[in-house]
Tab-separated table of N, CA and C in Angstrom:
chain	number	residue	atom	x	y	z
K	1	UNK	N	-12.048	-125.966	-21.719
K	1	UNK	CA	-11.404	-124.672	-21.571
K	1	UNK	C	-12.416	-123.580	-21.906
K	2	UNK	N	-12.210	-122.546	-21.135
K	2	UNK	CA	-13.306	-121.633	-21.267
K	2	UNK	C	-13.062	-120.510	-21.975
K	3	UNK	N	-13.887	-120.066	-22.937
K	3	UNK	CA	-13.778	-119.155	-23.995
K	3	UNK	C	-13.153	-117.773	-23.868
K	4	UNK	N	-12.673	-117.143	-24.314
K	4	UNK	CA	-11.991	-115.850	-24.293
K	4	UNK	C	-13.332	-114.758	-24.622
K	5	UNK	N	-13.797	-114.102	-23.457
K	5	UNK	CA	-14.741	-113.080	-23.961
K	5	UNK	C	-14.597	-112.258	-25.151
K	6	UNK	N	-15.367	-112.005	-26.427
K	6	UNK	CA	-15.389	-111.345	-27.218
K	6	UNK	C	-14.865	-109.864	-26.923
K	7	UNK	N	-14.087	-109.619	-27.535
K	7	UNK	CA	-13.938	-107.494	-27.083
K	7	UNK	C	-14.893	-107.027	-28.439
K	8	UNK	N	-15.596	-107.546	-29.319
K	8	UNK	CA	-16.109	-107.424	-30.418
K	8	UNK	C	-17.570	-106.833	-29.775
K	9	UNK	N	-17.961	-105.491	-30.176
K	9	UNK	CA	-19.296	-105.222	-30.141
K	9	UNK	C	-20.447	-106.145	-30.911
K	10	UNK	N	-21.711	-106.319	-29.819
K	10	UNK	CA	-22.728	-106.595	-30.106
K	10	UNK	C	-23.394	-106.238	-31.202
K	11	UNK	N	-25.057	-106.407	-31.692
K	11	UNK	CA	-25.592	-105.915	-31.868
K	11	UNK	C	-26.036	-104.550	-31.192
K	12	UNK	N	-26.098	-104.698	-29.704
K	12	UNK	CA	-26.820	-104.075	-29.528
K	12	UNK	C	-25.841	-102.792	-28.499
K	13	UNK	N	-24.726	-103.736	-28.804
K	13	UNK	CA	-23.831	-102.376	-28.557
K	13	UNK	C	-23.044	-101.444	-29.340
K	14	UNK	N	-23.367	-102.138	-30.627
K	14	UNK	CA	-23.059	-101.277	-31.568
K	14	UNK	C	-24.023	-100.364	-31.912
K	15	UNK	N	-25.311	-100.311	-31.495
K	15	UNK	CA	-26.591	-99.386	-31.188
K	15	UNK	C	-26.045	-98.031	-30.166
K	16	UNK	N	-26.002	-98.850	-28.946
K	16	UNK	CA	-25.162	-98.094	-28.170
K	16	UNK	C	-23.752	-96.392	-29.303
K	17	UNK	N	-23.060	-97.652	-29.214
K	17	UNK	CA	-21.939	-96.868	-29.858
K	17	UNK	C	-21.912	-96.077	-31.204
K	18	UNK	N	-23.136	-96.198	-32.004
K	18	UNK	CA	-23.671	-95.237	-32.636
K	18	UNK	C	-23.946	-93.885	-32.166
K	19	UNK	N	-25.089	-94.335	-31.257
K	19	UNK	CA	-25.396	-92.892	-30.149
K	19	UNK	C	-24.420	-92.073	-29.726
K	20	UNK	N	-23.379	-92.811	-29.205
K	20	UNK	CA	-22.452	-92.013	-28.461
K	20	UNK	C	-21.352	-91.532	-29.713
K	21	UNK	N	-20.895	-92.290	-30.526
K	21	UNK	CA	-20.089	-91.622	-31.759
K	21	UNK	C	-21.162	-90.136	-32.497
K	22	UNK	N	-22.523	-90.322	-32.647
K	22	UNK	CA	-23.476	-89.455	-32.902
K	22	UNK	C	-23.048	-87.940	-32.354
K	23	UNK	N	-23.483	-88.044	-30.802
K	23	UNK	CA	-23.663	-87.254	-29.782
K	23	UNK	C	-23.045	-86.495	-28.918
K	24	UNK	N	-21.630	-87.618	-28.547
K	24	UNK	CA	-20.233	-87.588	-28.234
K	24	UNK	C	-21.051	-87.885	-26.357
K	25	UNK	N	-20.431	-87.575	-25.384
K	25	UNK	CA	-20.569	-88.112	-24.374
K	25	UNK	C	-21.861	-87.604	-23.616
K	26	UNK	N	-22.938	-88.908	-23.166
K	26	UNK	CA	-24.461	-88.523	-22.613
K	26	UNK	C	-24.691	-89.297	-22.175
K	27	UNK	N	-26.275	-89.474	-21.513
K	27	UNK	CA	-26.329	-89.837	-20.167
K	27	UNK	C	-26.919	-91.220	-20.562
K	28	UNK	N	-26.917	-91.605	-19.708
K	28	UNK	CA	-28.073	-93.090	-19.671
K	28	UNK	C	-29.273	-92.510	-20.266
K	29	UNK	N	-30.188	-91.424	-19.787
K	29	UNK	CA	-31.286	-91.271	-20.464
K	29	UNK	C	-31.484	-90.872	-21.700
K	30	UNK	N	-30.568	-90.408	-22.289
K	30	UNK	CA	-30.403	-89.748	-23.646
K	30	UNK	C	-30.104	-90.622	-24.198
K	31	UNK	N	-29.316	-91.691	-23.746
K	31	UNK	CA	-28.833	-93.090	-25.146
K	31	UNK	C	-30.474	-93.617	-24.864
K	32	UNK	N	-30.709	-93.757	-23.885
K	32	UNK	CA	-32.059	-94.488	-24.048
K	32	UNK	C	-33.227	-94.119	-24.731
K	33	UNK	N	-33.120	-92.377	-24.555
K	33	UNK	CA	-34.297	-92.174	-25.437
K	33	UNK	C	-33.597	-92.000	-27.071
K	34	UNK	N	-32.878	-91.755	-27.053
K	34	UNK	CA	-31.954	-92.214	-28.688
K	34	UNK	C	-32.412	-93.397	-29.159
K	35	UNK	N	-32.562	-94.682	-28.464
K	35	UNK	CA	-32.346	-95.838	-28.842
K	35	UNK	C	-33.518	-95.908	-29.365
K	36	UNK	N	-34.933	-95.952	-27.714
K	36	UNK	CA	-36.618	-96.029	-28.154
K	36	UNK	C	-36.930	-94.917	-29.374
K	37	UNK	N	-36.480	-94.139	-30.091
K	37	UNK	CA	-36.933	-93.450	-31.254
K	37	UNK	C	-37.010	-94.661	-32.423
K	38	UNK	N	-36.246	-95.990	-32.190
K	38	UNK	CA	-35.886	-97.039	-33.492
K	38	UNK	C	-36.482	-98.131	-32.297
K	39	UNK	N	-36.656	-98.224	-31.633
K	39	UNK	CA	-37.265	-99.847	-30.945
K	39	UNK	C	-37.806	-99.838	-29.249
K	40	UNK	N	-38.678	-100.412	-29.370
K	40	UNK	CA	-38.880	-100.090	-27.506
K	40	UNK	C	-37.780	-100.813	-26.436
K	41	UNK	N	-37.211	-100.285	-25.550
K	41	UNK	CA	-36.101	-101.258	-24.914
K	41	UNK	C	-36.376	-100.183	-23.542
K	42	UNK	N	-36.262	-101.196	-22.062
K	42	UNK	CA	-36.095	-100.679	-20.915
K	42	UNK	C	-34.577	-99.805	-20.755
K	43	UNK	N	-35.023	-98.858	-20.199
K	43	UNK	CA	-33.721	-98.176	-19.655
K	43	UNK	C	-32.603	-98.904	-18.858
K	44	UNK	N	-33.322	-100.232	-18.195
K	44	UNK	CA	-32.274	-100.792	-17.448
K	44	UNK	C	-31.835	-101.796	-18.421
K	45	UNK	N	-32.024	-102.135	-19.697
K	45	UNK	CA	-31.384	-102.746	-20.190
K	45	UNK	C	-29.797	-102.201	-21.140
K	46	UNK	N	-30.090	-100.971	-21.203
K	46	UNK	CA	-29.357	-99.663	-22.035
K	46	UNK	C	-28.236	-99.717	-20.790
K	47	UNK	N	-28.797	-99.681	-19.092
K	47	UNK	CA	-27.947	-99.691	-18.291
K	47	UNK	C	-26.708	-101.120	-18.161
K	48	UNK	N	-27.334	-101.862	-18.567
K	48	UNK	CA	-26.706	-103.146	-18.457
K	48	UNK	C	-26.000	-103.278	-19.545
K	49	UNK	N	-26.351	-102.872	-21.100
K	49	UNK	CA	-25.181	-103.160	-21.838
K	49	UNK	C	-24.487	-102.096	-21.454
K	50	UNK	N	-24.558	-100.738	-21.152
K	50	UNK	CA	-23.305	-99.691	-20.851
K	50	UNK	C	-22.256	-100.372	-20.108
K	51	UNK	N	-23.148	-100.648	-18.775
K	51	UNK	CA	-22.161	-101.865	-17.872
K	51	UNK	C	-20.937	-102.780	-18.408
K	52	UNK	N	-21.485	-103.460	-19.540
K	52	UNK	CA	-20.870	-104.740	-20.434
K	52	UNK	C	-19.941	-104.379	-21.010
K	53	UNK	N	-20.370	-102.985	-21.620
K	53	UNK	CA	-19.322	-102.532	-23.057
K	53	UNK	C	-18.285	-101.688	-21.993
K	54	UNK	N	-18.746	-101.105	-21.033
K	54	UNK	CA	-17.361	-100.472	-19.914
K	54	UNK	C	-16.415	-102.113	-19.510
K	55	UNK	N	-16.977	-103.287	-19.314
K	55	UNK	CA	-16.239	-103.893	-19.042
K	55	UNK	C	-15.600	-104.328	-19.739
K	56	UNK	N	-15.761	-104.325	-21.576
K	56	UNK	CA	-15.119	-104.555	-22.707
K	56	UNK	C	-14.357	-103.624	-23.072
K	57	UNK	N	-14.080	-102.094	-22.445
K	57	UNK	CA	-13.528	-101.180	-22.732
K	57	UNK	C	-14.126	-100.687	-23.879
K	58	UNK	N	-15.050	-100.684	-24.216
K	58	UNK	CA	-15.765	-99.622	-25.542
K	58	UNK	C	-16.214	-98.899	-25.140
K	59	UNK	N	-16.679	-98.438	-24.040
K	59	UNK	CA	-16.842	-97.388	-23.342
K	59	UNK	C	-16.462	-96.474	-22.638
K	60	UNK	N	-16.217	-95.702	-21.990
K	60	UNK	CA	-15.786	-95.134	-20.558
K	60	UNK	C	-16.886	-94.341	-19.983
K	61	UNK	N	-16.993	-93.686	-18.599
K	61	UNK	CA	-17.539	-92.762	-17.737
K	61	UNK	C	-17.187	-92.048	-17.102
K	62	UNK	N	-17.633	-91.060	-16.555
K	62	UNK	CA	-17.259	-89.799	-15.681
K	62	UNK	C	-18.162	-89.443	-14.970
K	63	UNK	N	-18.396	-89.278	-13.939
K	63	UNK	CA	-19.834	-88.190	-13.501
K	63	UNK	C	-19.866	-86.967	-14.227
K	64	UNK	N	-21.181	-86.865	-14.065
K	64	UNK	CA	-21.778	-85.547	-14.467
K	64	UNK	C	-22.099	-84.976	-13.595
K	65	UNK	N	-23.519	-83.937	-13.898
K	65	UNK	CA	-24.721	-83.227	-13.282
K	65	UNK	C	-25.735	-84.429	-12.714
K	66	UNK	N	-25.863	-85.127	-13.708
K	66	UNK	CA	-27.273	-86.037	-12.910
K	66	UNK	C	-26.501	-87.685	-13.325
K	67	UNK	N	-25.359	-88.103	-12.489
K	67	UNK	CA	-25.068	-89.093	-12.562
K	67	UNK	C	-24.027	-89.955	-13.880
K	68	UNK	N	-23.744	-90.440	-14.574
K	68	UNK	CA	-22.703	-90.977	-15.696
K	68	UNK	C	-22.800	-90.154	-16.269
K	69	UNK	N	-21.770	-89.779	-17.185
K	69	UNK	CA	-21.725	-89.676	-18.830
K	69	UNK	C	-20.960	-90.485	-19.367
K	70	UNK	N	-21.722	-91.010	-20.591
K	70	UNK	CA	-21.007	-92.502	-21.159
K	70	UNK	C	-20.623	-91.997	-22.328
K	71	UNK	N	-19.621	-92.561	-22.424
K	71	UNK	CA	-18.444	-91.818	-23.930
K	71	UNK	C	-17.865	-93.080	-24.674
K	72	UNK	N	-17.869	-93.088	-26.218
K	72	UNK	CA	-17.231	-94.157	-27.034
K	72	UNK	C	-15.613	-93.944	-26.631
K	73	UNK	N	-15.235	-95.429	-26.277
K	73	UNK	CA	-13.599	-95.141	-26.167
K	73	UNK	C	-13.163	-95.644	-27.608
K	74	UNK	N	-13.981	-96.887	-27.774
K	74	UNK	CA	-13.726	-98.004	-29.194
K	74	UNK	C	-14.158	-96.468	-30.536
K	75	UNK	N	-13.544	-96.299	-31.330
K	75	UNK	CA	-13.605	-95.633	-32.734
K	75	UNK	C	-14.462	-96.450	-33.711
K	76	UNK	N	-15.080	-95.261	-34.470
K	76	UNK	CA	-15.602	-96.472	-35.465
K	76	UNK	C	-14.768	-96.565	-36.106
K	77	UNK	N	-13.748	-96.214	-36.479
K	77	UNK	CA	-12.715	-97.000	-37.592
K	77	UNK	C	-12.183	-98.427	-36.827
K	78	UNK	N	-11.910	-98.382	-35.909
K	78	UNK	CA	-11.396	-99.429	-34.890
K	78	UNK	C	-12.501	-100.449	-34.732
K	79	UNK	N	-13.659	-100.138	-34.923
K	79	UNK	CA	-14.565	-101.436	-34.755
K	79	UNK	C	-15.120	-101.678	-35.736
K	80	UNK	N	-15.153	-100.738	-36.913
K	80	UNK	CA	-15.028	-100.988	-38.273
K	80	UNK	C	-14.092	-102.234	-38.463
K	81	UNK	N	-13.050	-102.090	-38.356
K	81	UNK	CA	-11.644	-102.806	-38.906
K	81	UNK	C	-11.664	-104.353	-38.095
K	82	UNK	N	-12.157	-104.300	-36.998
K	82	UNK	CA	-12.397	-105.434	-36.325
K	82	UNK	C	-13.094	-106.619	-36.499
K	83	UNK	N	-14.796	-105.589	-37.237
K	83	UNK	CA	-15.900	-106.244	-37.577
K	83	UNK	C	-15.527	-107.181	-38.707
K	84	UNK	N	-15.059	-106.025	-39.869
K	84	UNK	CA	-14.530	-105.993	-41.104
K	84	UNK	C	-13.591	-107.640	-41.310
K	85	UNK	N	-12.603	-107.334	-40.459
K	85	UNK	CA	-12.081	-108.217	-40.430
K	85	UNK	C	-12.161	-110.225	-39.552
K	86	UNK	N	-13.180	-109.617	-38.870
K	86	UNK	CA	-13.563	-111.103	-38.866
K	86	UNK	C	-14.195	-111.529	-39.270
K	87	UNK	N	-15.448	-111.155	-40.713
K	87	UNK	CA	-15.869	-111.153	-41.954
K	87	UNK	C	-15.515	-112.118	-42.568
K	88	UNK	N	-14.236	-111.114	-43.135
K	88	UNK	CA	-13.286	-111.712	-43.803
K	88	UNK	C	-12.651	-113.190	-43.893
K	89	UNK	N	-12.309	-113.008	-42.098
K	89	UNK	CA	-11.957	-114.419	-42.127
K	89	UNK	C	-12.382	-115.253	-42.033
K	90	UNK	N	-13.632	-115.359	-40.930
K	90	UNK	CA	-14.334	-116.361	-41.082
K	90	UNK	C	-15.217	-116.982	-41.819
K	91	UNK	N	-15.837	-115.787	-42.666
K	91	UNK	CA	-17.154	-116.288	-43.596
K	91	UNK	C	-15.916	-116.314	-44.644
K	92	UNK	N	-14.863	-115.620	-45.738
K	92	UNK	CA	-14.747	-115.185	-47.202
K	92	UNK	C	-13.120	-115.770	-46.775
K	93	UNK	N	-12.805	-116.571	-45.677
K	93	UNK	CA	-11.556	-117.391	-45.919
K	93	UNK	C	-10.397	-116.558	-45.610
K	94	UNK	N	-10.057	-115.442	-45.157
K	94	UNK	CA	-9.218	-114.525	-45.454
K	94	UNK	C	-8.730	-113.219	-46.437
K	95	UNK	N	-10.268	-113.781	-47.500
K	95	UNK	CA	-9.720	-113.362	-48.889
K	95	UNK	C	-10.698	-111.724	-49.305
K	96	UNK	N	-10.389	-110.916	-48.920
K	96	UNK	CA	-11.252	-108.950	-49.035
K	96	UNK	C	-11.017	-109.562	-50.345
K	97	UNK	N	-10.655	-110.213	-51.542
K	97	UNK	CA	-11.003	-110.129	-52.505
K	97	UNK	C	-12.692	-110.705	-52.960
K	98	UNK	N	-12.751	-111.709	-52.345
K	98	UNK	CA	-14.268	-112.655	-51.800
K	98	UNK	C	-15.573	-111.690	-51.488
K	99	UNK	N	-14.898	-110.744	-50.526
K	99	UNK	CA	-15.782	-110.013	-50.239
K	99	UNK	C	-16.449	-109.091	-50.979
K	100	UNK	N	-15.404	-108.422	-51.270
K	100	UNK	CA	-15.691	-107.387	-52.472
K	100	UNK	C	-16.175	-108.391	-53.874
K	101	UNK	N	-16.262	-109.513	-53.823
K	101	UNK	CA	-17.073	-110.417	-54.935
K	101	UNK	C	-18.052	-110.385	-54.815
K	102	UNK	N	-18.294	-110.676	-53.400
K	102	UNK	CA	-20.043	-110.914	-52.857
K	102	UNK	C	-20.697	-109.520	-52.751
K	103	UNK	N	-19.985	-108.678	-52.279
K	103	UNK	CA	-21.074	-107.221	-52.725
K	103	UNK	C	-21.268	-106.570	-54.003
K	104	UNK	N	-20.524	-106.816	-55.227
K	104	UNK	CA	-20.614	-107.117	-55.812
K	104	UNK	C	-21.755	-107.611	-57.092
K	105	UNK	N	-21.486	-108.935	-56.755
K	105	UNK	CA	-22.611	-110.586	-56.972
K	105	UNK	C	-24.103	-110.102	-56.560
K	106	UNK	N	-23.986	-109.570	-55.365
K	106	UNK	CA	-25.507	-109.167	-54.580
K	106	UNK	C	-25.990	-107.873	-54.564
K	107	UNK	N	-25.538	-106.771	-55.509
K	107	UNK	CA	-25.945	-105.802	-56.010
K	107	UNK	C	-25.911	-104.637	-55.154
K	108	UNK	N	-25.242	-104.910	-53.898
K	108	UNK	CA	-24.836	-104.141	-53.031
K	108	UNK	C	-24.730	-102.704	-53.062
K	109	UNK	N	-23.482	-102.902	-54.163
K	109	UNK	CA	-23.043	-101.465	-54.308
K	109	UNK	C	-23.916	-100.772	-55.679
K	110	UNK	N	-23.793	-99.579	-55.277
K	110	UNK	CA	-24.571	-98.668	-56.575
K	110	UNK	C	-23.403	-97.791	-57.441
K	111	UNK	N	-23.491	-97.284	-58.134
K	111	UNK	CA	-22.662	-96.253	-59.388
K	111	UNK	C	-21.801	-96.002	-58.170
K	112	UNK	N	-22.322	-95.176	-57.233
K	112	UNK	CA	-21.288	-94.170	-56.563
K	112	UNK	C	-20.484	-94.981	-56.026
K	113	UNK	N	-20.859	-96.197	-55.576
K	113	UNK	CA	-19.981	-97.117	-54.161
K	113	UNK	C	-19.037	-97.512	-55.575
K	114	UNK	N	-18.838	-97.894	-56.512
K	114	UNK	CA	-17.871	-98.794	-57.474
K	114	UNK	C	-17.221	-97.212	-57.749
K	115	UNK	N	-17.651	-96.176	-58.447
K	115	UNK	CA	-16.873	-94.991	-58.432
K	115	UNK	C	-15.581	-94.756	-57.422
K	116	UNK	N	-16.093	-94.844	-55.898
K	116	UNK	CA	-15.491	-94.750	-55.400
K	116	UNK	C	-14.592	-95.473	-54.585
K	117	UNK	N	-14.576	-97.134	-54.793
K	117	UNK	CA	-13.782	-97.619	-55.034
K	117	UNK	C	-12.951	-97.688	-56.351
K	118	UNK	N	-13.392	-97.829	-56.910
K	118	UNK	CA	-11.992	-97.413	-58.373
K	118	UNK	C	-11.217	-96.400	-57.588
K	119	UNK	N	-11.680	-95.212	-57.075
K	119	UNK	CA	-10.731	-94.282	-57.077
K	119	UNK	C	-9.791	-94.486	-55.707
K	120	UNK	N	-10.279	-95.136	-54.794
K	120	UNK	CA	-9.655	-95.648	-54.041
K	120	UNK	C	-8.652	-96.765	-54.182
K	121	UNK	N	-9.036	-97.490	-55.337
K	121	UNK	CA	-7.647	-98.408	-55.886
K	121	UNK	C	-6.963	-97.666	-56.676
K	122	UNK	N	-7.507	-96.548	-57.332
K	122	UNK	CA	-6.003	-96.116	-58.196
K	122	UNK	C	-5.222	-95.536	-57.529
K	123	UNK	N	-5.990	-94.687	-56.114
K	123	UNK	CA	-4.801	-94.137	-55.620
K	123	UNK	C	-3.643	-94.557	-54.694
K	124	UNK	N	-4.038	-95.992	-54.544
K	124	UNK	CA	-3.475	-96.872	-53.777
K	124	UNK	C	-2.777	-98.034	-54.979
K	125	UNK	N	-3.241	-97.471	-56.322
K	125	UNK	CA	-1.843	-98.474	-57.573
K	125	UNK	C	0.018	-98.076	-57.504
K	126	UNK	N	0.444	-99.816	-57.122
K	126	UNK	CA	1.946	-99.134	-56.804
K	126	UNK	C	2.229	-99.147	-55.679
K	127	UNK	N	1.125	-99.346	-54.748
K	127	UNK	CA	1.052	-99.716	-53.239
K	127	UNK	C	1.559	-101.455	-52.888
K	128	UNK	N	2.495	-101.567	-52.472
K	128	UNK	CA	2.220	-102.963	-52.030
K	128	UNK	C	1.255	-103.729	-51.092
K	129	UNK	N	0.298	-104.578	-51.465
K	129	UNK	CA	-1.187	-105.124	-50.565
K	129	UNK	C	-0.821	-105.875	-49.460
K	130	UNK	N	-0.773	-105.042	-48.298
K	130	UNK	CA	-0.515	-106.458	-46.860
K	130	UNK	C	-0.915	-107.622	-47.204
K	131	UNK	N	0.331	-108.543	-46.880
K	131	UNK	CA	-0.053	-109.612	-47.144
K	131	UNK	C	-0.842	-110.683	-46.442
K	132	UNK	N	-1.924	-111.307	-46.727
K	132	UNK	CA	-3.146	-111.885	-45.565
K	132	UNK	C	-2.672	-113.067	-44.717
K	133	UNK	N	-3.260	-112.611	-43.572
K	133	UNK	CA	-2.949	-113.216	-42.140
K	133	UNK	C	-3.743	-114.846	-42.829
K	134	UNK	N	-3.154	-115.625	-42.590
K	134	UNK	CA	-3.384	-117.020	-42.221
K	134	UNK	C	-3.853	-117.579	-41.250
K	135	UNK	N	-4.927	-118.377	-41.103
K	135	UNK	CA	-5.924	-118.627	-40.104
K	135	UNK	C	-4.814	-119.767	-39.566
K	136	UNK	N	-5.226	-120.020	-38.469
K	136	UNK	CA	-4.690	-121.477	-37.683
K	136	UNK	C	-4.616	-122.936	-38.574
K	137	UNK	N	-3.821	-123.725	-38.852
K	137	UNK	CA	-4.603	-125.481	-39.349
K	137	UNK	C	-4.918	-124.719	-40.810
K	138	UNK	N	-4.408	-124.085	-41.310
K	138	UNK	CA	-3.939	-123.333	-42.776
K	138	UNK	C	-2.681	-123.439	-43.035
C-alpha cells in the first residue's frame, strides 16, 4: 500500500516559508535570492519546491508584473503545531511533558526561555490540560 504524501513541510520548504512569512507575497527571484544570502541553490530548484509546496497547499499564487507571486497559505503557528506535534509523538511517546524534559536536560533553554514558561503555566493554572491523543497499537 502506498504511502499517504506528507502535508508536513520540508526542510527546505520550511526555508521557503520563512521567506514568504518574512516578506509576505514575492517572486521566484526574490525567494531565491533570499535563500542564496544562507546557501548556494539553483533558481530552478526554489522553482520546483514552490511547485511541491503549491501542491501540498502551503503555498498559493497569483500573477504579478513579471510572472508568480508566491504567498504562505500554511501559518507558522499551523506548522508550528504540526511539526511540534509529531515530535511529540513520535520521538517523546505522546508525552510535551518528555519534551520539555529534554530541553531542559540539554540546556536548551536560557533564564528568559524558563521565565517565560513559568509565566505561561501560571497563567494557564486551573486550566484543564487536553488530554493526549493515543498513538495506534497503544
Amino acid at each position: 500500500m502506498a504511502r499517504t504524501p506528507s502535508t508536513q513541510p520540508t526542510d527546505a520548504e520550511l526555508e521557503v516559508l520563512r521567506v514568504l512569512w518574512g516578506s509576505g507575497p514575492a517572486g521566484l527571484g526574490q525567494v531565491h535570492a533570499s535563500i542564496q544570502q544562507t546557501r548556494p541553490v539553483a533558481l530552478t530548484t526554489i522553482a520546483t519546491t514552490l511547485k511541491t509546496m503549491l501542491e501540498k497547499g502551503l503555498v498559493g499564487r497569483e500573477d504579478g508584473p513579471k510572472g508568480y507571486l508566491w504567498k504562505a497559505v500554511a501559518t507558522r503557528e499551523s506548522t508550528a503545531t504540526g511539526l511540534v506535534g509529531k515530535i511529540v509523538q513520535h520521538v517523546f511517546d505522546g508525552s510535551a511533558r518528555r519534551l520539555v524534559a529534554h530541553l531542559i536536560e540539554e540546556g536548551a533553554l536560557d533564564d528568559r526561555d524558563r521565565d517565560e514558561i513559568r509565566a505561561l503555566l501560571e497563567g494557564h493554572a486551573g486550566t484543564p490540560a487536553p488530554r493526549a491523543r493515543k498513538g495506534r497499537g497503544k
